[in-house]
GROMACS .gro file of N, CA and C in nm:
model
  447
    1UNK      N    1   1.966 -11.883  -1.697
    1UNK     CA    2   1.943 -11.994  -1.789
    1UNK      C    3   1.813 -11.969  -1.866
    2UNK      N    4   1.800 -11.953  -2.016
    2UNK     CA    5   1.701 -11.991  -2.086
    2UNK      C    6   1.613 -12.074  -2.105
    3UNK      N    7   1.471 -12.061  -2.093
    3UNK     CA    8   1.348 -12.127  -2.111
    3UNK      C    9   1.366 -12.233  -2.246
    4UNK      N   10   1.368 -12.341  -2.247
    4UNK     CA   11   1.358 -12.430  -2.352
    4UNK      C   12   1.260 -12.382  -2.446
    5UNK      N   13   1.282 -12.379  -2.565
    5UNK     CA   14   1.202 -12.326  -2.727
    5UNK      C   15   1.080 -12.470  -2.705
    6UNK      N   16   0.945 -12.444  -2.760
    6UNK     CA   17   0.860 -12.487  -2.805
    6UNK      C   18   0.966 -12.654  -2.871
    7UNK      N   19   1.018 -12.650  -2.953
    7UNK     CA   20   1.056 -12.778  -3.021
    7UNK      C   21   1.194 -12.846  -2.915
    8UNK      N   22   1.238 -12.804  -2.859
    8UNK     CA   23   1.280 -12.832  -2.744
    8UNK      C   24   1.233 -12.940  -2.666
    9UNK      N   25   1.094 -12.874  -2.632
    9UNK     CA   26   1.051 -12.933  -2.527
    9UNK      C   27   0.951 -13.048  -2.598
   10UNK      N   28   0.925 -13.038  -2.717
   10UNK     CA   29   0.850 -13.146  -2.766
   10UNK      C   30   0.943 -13.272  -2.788
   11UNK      N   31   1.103 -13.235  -2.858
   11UNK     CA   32   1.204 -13.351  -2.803
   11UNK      C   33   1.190 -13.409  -2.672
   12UNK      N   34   1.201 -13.322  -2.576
   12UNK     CA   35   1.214 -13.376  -2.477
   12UNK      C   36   1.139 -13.474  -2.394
   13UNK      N   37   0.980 -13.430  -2.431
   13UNK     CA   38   0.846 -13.501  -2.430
   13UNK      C   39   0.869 -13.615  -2.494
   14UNK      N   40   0.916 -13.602  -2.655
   14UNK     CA   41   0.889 -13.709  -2.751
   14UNK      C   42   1.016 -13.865  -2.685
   15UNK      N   43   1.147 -13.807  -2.617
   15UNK     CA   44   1.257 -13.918  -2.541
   15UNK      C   45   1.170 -14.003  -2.452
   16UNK      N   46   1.005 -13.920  -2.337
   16UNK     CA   47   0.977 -14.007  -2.305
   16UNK      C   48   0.832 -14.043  -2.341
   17UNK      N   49   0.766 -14.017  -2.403
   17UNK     CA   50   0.716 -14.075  -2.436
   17UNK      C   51   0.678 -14.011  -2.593
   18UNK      N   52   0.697 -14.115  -2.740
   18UNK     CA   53   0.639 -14.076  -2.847
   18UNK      C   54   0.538 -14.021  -2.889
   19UNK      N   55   0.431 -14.031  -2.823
   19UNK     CA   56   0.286 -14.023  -2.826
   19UNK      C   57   0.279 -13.883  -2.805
   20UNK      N   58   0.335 -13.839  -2.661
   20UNK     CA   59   0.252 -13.703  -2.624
   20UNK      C   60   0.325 -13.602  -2.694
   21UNK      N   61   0.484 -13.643  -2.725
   21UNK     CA   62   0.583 -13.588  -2.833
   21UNK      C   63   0.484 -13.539  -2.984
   22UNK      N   64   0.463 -13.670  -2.996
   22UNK     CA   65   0.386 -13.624  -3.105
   22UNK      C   66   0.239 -13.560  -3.132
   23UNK      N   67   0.143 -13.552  -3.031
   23UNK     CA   68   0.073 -13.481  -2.982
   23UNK      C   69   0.079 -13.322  -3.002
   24UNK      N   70   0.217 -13.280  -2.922
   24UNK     CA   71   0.250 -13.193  -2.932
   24UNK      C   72   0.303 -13.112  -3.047
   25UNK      N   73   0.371 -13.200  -3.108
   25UNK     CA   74   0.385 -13.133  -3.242
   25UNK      C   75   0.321 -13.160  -3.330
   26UNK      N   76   0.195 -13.209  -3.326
   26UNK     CA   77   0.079 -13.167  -3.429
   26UNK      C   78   0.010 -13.054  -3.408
   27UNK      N   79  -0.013 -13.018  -3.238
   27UNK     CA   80  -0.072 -12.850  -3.251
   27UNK      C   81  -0.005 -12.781  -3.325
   28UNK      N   82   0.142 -12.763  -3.289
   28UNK     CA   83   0.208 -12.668  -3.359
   28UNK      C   84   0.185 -12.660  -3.510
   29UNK      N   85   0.208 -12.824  -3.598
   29UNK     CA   86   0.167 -12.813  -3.705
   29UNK      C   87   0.043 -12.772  -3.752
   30UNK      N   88  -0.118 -12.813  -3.660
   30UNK     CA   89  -0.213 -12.763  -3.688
   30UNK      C   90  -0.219 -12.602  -3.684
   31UNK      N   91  -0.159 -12.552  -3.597
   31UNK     CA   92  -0.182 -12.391  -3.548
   31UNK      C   93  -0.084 -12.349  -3.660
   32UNK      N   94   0.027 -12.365  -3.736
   32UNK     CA   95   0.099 -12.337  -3.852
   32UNK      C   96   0.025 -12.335  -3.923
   33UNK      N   97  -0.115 -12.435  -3.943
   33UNK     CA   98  -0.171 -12.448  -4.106
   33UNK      C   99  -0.299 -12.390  -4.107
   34UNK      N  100  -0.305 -12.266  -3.951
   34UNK     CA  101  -0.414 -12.193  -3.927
   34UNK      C  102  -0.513 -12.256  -3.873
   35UNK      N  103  -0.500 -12.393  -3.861
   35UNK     CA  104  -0.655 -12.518  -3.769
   35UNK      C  105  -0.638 -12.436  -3.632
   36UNK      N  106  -0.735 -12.345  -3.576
   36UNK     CA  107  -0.749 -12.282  -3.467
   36UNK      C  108  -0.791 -12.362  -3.391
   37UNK      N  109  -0.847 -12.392  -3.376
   37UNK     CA  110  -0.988 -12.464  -3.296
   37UNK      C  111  -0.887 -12.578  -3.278
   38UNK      N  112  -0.882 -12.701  -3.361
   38UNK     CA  113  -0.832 -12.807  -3.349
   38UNK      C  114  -0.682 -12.753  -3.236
   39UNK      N  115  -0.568 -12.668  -3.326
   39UNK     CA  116  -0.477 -12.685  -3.227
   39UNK      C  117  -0.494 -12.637  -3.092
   40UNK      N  118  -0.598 -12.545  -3.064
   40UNK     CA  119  -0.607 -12.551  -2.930
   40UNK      C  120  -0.689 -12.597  -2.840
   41UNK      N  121  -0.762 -12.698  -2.930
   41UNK     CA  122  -0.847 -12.813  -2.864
   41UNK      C  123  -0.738 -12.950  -2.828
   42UNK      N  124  -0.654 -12.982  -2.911
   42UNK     CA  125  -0.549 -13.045  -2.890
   42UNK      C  126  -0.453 -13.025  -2.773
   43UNK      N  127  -0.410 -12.922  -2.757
   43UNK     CA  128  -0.359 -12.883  -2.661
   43UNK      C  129  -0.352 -12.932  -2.530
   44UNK      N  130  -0.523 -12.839  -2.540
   44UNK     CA  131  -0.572 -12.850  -2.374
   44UNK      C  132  -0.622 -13.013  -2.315
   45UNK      N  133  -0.620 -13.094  -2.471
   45UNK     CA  134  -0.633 -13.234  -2.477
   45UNK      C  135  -0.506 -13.338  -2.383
   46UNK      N  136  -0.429 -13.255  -2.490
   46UNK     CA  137  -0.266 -13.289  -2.402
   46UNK      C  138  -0.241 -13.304  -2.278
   47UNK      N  139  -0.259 -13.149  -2.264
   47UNK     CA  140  -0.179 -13.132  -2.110
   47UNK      C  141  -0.287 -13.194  -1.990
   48UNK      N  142  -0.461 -13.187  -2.009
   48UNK     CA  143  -0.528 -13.279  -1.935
   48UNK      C  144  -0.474 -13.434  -1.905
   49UNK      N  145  -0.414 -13.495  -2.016
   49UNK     CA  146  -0.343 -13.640  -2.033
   49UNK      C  147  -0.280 -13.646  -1.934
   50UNK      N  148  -0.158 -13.574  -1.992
   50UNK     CA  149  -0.079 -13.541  -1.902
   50UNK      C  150  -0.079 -13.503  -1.755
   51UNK      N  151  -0.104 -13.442  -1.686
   51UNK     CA  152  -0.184 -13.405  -1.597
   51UNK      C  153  -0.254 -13.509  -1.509
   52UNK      N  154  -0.336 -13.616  -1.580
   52UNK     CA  155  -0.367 -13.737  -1.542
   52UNK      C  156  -0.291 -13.836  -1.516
   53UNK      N  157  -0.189 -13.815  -1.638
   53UNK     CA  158  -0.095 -13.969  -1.617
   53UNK      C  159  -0.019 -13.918  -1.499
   54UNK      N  160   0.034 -13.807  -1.468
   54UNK     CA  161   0.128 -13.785  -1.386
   54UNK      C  162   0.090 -13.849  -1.231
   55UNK      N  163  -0.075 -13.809  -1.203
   55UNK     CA  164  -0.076 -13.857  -1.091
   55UNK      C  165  -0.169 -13.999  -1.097
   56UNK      N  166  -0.145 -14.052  -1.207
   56UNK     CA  167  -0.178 -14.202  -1.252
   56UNK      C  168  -0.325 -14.226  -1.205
   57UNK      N  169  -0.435 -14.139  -1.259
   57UNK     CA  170  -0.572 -14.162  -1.177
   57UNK      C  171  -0.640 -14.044  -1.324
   58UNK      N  172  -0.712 -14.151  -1.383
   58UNK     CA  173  -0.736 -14.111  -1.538
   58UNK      C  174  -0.904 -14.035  -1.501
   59UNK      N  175  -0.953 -14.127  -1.373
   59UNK     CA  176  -1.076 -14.079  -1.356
   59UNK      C  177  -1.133 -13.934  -1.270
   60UNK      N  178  -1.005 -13.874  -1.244
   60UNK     CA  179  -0.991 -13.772  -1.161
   60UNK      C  180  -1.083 -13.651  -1.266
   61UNK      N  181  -1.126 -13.568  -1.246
   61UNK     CA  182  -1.157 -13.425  -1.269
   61UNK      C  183  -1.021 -13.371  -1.332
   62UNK      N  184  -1.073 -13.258  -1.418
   62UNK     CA  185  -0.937 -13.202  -1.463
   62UNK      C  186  -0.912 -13.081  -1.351
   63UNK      N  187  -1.001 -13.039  -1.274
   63UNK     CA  188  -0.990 -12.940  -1.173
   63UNK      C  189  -0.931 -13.013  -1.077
   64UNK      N  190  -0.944 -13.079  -0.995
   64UNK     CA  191  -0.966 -13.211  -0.945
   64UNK      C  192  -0.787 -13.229  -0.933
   65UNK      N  193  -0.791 -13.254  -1.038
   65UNK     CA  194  -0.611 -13.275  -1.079
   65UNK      C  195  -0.535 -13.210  -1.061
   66UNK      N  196  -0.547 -13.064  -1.097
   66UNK     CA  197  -0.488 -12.927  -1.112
   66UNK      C  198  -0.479 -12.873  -0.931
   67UNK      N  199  -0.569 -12.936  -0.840
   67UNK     CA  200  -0.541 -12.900  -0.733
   67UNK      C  201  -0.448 -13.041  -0.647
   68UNK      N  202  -0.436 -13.105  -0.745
   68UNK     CA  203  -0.354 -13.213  -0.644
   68UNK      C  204  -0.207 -13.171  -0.698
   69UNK      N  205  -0.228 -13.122  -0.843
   69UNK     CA  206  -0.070 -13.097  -0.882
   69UNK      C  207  -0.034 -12.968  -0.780
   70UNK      N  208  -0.114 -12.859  -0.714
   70UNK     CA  209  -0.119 -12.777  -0.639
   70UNK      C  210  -0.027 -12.800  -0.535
   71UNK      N  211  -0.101 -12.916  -0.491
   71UNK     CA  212  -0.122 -12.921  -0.348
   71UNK      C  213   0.021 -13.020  -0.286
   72UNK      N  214   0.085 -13.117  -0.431
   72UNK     CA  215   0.216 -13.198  -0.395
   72UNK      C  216   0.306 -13.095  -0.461
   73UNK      N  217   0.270 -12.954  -0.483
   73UNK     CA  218   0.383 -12.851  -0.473
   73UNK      C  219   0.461 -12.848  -0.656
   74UNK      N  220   0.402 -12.918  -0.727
   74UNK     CA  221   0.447 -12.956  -0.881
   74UNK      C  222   0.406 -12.820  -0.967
   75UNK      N  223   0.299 -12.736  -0.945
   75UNK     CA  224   0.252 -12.636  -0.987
   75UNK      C  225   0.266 -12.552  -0.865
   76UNK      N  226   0.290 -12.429  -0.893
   76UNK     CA  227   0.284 -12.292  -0.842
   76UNK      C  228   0.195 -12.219  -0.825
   77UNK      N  229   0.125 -12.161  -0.770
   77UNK     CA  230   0.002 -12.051  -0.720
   77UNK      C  231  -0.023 -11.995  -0.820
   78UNK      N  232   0.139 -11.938  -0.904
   78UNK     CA  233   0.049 -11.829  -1.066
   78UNK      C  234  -0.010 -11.984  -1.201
   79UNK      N  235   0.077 -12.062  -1.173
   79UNK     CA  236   0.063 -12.172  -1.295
   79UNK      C  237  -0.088 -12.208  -1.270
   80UNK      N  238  -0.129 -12.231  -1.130
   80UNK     CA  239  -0.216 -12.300  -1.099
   80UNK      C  240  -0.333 -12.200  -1.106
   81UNK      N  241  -0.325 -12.097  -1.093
   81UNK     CA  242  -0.423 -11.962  -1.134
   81UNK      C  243  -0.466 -11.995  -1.240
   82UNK      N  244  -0.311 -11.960  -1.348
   82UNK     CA  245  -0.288 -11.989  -1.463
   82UNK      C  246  -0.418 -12.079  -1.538
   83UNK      N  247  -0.397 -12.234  -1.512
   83UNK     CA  248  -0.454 -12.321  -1.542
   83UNK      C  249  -0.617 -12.277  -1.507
   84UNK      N  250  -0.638 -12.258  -1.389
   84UNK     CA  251  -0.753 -12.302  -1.315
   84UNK      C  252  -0.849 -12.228  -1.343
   85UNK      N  253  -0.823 -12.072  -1.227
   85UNK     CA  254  -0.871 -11.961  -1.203
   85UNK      C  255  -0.945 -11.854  -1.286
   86UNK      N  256  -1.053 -11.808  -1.242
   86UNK     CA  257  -0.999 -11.688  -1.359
   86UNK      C  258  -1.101 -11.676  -1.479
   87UNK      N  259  -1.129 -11.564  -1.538
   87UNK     CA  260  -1.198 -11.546  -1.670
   87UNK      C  261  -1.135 -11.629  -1.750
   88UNK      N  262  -0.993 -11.583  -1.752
   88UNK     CA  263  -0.974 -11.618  -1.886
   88UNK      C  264  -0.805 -11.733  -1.839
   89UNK      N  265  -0.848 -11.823  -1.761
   89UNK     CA  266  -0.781 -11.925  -1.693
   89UNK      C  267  -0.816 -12.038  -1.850
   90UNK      N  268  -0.680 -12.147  -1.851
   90UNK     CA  269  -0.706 -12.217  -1.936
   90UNK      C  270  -0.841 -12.325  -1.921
   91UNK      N  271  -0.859 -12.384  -1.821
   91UNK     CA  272  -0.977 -12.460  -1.760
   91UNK      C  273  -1.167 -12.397  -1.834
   92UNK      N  274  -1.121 -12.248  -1.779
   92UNK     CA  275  -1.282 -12.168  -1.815
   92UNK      C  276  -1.247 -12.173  -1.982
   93UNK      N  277  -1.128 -12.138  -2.085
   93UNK     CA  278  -1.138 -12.128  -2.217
   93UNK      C  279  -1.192 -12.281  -2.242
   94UNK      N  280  -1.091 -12.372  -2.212
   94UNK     CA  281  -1.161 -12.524  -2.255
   94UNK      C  282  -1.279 -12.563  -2.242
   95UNK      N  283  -1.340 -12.497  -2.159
   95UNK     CA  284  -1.472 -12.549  -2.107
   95UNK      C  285  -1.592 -12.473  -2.187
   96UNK      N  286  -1.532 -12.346  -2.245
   96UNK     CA  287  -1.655 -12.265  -2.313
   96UNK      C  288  -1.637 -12.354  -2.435
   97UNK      N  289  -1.527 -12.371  -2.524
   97UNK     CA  290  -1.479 -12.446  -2.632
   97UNK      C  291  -1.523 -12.543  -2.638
   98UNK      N  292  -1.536 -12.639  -2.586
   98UNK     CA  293  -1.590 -12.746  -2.529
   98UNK      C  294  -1.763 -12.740  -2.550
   99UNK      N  295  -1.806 -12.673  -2.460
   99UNK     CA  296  -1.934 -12.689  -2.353
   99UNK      C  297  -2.021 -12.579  -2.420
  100UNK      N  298  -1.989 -12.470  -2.459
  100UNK     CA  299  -2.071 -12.361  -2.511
  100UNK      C  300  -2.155 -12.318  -2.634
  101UNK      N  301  -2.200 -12.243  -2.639
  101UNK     CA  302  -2.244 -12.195  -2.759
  101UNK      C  303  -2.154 -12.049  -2.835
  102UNK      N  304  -2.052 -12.097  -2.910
  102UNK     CA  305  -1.954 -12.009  -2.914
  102UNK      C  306  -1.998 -11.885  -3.011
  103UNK      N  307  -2.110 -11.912  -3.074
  103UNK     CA  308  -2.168 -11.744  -3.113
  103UNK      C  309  -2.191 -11.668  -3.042
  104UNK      N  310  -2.234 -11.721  -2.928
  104UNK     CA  311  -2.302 -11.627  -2.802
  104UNK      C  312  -2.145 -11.540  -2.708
  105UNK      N  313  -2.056 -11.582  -2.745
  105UNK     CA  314  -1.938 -11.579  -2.643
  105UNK      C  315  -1.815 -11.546  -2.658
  106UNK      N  316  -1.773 -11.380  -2.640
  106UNK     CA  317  -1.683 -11.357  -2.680
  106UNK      C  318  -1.556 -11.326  -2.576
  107UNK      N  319  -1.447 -11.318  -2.590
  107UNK     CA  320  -1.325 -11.309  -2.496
  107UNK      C  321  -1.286 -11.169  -2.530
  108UNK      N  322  -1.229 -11.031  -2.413
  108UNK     CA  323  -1.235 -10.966  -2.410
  108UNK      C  324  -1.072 -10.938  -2.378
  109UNK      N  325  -1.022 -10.859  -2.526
  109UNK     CA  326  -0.865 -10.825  -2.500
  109UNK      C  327  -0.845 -10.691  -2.572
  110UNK      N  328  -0.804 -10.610  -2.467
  110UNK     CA  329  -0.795 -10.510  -2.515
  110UNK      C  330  -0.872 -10.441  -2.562
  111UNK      N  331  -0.997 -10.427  -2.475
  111UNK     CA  332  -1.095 -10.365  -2.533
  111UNK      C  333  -1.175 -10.429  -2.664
  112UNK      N  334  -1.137 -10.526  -2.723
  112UNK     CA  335  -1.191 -10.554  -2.806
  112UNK      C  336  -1.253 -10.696  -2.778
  113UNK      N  337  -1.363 -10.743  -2.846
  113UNK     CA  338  -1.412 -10.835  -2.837
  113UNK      C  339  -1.408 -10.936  -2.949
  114UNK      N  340  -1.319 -11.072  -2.862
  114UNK     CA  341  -1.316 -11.166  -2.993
  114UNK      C  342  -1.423 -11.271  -2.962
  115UNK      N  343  -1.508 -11.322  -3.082
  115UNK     CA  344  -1.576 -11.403  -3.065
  115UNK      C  345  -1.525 -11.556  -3.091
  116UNK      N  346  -1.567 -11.670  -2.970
  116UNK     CA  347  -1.517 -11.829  -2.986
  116UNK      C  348  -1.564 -11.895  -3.103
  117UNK      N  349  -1.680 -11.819  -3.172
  117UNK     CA  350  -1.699 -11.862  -3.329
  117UNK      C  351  -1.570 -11.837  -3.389
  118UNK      N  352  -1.507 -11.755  -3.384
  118UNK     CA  353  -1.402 -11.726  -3.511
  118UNK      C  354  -1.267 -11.807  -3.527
  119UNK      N  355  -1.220 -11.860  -3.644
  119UNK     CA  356  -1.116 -11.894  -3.613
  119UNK      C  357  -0.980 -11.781  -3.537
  120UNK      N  358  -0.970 -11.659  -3.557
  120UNK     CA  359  -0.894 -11.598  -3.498
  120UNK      C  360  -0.894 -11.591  -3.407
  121UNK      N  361  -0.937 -11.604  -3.345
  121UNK     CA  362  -1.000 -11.582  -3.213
  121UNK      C  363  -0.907 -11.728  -3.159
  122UNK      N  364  -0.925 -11.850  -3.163
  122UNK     CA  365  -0.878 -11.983  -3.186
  122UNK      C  366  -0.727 -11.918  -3.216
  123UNK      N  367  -0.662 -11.890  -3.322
  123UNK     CA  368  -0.526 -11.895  -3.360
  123UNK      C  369  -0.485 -11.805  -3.260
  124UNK      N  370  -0.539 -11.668  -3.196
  124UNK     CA  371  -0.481 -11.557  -3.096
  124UNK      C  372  -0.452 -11.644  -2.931
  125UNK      N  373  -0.602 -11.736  -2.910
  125UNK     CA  374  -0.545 -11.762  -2.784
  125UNK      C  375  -0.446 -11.925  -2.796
  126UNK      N  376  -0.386 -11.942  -2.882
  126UNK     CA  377  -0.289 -12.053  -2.904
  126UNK      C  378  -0.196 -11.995  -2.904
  127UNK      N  379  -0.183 -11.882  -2.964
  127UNK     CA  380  -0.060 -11.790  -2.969
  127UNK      C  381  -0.019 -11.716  -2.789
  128UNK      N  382  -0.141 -11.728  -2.729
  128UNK     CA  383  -0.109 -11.645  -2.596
  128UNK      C  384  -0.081 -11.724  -2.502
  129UNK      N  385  -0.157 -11.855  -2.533
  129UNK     CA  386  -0.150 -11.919  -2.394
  129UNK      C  387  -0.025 -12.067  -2.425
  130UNK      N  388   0.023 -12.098  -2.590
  130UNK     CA  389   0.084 -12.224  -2.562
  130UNK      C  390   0.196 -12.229  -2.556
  131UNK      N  391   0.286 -12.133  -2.522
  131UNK     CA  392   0.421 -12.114  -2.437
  131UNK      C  393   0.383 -12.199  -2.334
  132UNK      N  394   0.325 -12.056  -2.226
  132UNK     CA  395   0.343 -12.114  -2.114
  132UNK      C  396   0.299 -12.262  -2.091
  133UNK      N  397   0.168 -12.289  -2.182
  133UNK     CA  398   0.110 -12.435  -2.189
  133UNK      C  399   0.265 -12.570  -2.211
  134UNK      N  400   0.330 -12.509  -2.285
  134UNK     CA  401   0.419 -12.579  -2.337
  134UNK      C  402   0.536 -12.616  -2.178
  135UNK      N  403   0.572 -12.488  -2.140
  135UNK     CA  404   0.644 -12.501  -2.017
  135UNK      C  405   0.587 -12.557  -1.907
  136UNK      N  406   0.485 -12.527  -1.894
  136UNK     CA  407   0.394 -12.649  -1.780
  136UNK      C  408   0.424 -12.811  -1.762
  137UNK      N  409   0.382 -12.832  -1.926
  137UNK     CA  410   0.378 -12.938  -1.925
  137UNK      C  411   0.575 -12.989  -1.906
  138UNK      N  412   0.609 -12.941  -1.966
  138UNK     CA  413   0.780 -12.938  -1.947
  138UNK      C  414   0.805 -12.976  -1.827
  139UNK      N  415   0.773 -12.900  -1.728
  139UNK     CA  416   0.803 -12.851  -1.580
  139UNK      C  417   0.753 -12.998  -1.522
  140UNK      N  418   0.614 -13.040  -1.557
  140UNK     CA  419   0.539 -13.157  -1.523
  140UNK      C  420   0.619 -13.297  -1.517
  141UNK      N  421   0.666 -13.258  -1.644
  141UNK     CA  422   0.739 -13.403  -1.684
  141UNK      C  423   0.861 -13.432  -1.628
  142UNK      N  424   0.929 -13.312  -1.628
  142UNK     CA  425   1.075 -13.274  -1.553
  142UNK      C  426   1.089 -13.326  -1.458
  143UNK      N  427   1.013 -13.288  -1.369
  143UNK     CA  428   0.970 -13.348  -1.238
  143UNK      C  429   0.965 -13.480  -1.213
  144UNK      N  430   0.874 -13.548  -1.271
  144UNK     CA  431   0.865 -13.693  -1.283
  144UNK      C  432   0.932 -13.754  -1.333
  145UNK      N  433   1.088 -13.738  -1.408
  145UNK     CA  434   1.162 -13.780  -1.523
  145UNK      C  435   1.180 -13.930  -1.470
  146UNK      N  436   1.227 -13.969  -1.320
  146UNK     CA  437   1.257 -14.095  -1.338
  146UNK      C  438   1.149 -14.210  -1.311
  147UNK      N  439   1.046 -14.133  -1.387
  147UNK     CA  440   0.926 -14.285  -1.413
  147UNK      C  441   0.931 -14.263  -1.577
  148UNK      N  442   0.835 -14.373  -1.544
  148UNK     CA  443   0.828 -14.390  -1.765
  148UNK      C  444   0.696 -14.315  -1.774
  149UNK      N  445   0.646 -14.267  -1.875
  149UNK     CA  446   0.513 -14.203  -1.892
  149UNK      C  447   0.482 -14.274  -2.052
   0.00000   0.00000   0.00000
């Protein structure tokens, strides 16, 4: 069976709830119109929400969260890597994005060094990481389908 497409799963989001539906398909539209930064500040905006609402406790940590989704078995050891872990784990990107001084700070692929000043840099890791970002949150919701969100 095939992985649900990006617009797929934003239907599917958008049946239950409009909001994060539409959330979601403004990254895409932002990351279409080249807004780096924004769509993958959006993103990681999202799926934190999300993430929160699921286990209905808004004041939790986003780490915090990511190990309770762990730990009631909703995320997987690589997802939860994925998210968490890691150089280049979604948690440590949000947090330099966020929290840093992004001249000073570059991400290392392939030998090459992209700097968090650049927008490319922004459009490359939206492009790498919001599949799977996309299926997460999928997987998240899936799970929980028979509450309202």
């Amino acid at each position: 069976m095939s992985k649900p497409s990006k617009q797929n799963i934003i239907d599917y989001i958008w049946i239950h709830s409009r909001y994060y539906g539409d959330l979601l398909s403004a990254c895409e539209v932002l990351y279409e119109q080249n807004f780096g930064y924004a769509s993958l500040d959006l993103l990681f905006s999202v799926l934190e929400k999300i993430v929160k609402m699921v286990l209905e406790d808004y004041d939790i940590s986003f780490c915090d969260a990511l190990n309770n989704l762990r730990k009631e078995k909703i995320l997987t050891e690589k997802e939860f890597f994925f998210l968490n872990s890691g150089n280049l784990s979604v948690r440590k990107i949000r947090n330099l994005l966020v929290h840093a001084d992004h001249h000073s700070i570059a991400i290392e692929k392939n030998g090459v060094a992209y700097f968090l000043s650049e927008n490319e840099t922004h459009l490359m890791l939206y492009a790498d990481l919001s599949n799977y970002i996309f299926h997460i949150i999928y997987k998240i919701v899936k799970r929980i389908d028979d509450r309202d969100i």
